[in-house]
Coordinates of C-alpha atoms in Angstrom, one line a residue:
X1 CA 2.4 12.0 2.0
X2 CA 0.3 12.2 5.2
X3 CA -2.5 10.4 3.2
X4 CA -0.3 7.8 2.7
X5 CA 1.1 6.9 5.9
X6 CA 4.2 7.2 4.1
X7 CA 5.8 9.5 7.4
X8 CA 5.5 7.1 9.8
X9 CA 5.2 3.6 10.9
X10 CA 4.3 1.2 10.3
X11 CA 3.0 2.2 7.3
X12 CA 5.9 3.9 5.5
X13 CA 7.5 1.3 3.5
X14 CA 4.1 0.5 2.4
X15 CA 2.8 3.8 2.1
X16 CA 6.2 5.4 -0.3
X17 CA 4.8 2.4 -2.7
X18 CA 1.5 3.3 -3.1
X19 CA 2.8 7.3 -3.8
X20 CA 4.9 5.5 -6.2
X21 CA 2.2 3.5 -8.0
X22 CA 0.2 7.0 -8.1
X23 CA 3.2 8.9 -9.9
X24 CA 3.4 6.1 -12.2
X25 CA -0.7 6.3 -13.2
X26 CA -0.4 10.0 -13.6
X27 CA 2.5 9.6 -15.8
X28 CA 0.3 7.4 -18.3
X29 CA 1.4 3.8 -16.9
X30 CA -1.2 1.9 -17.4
X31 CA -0.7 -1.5 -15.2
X32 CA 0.4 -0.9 -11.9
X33 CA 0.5 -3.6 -9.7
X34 CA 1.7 -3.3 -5.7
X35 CA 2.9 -6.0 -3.4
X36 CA 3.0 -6.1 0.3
X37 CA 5.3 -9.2 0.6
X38 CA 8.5 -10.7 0.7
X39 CA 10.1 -10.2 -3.0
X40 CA 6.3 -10.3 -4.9
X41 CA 5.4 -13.2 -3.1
X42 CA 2.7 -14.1 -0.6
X43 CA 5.2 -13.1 2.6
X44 CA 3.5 -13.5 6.0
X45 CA 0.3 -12.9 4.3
X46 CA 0.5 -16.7 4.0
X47 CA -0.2 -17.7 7.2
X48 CA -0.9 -21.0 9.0
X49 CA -1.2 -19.9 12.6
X50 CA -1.5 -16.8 14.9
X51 CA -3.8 -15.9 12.0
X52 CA -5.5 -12.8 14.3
X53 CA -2.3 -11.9 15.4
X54 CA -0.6 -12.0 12.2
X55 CA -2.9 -10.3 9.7
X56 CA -3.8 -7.5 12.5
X57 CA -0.2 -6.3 12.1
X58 CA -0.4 -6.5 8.6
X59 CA -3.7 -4.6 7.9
X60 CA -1.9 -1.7 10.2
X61 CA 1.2 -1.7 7.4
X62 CA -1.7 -1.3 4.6
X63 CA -5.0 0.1 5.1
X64 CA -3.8 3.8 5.6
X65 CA -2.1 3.5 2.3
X66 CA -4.6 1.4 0.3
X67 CA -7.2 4.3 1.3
X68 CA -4.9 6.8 0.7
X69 CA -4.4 5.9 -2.8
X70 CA -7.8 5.3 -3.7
X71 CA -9.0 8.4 -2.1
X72 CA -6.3 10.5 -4.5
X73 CA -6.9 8.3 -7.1
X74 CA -10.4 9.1 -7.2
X75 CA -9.5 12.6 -6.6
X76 CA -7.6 13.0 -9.5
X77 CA -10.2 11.9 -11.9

């Protein structure tokens, strides 16, 4: 869960959906697709100003759990 960020902020919310997408490839799914937005869309991510700011914040809430994944992904064969 660690690998994941999924134990603490701000990558939690984040992090619980990429250990979701995982459990769903390893029980034979075989399109998973995440979003880090409001309701699927493009959420702050779509950004017109305070663009440093903005997507600093963001990459916080998902790089932990994007390499977290990919590392037990690859892992896992």
């Amino acid at each position: 869960i660690s690998m994941y960020g999924a134990n603490t902020e701000p990558t939690k919310t984040f992090g619980e959906q990429c250990l979701v997408a995982r459990r769903l490839v390893e029980r034979g799914v075989r399109f998973v697709q995440i979003f880090h937005g409001s309701n699927g869309g493009a959420g702050a991510w779509d950004a017109h100003s305070n663009l440093k700011s903005g997507h600093t914040a963001l990459c916080q809430q998902v790089d932990l759990p994007i390499s977290g994944l990919i590392r037990d992904l690859k892992q896992r064969g």
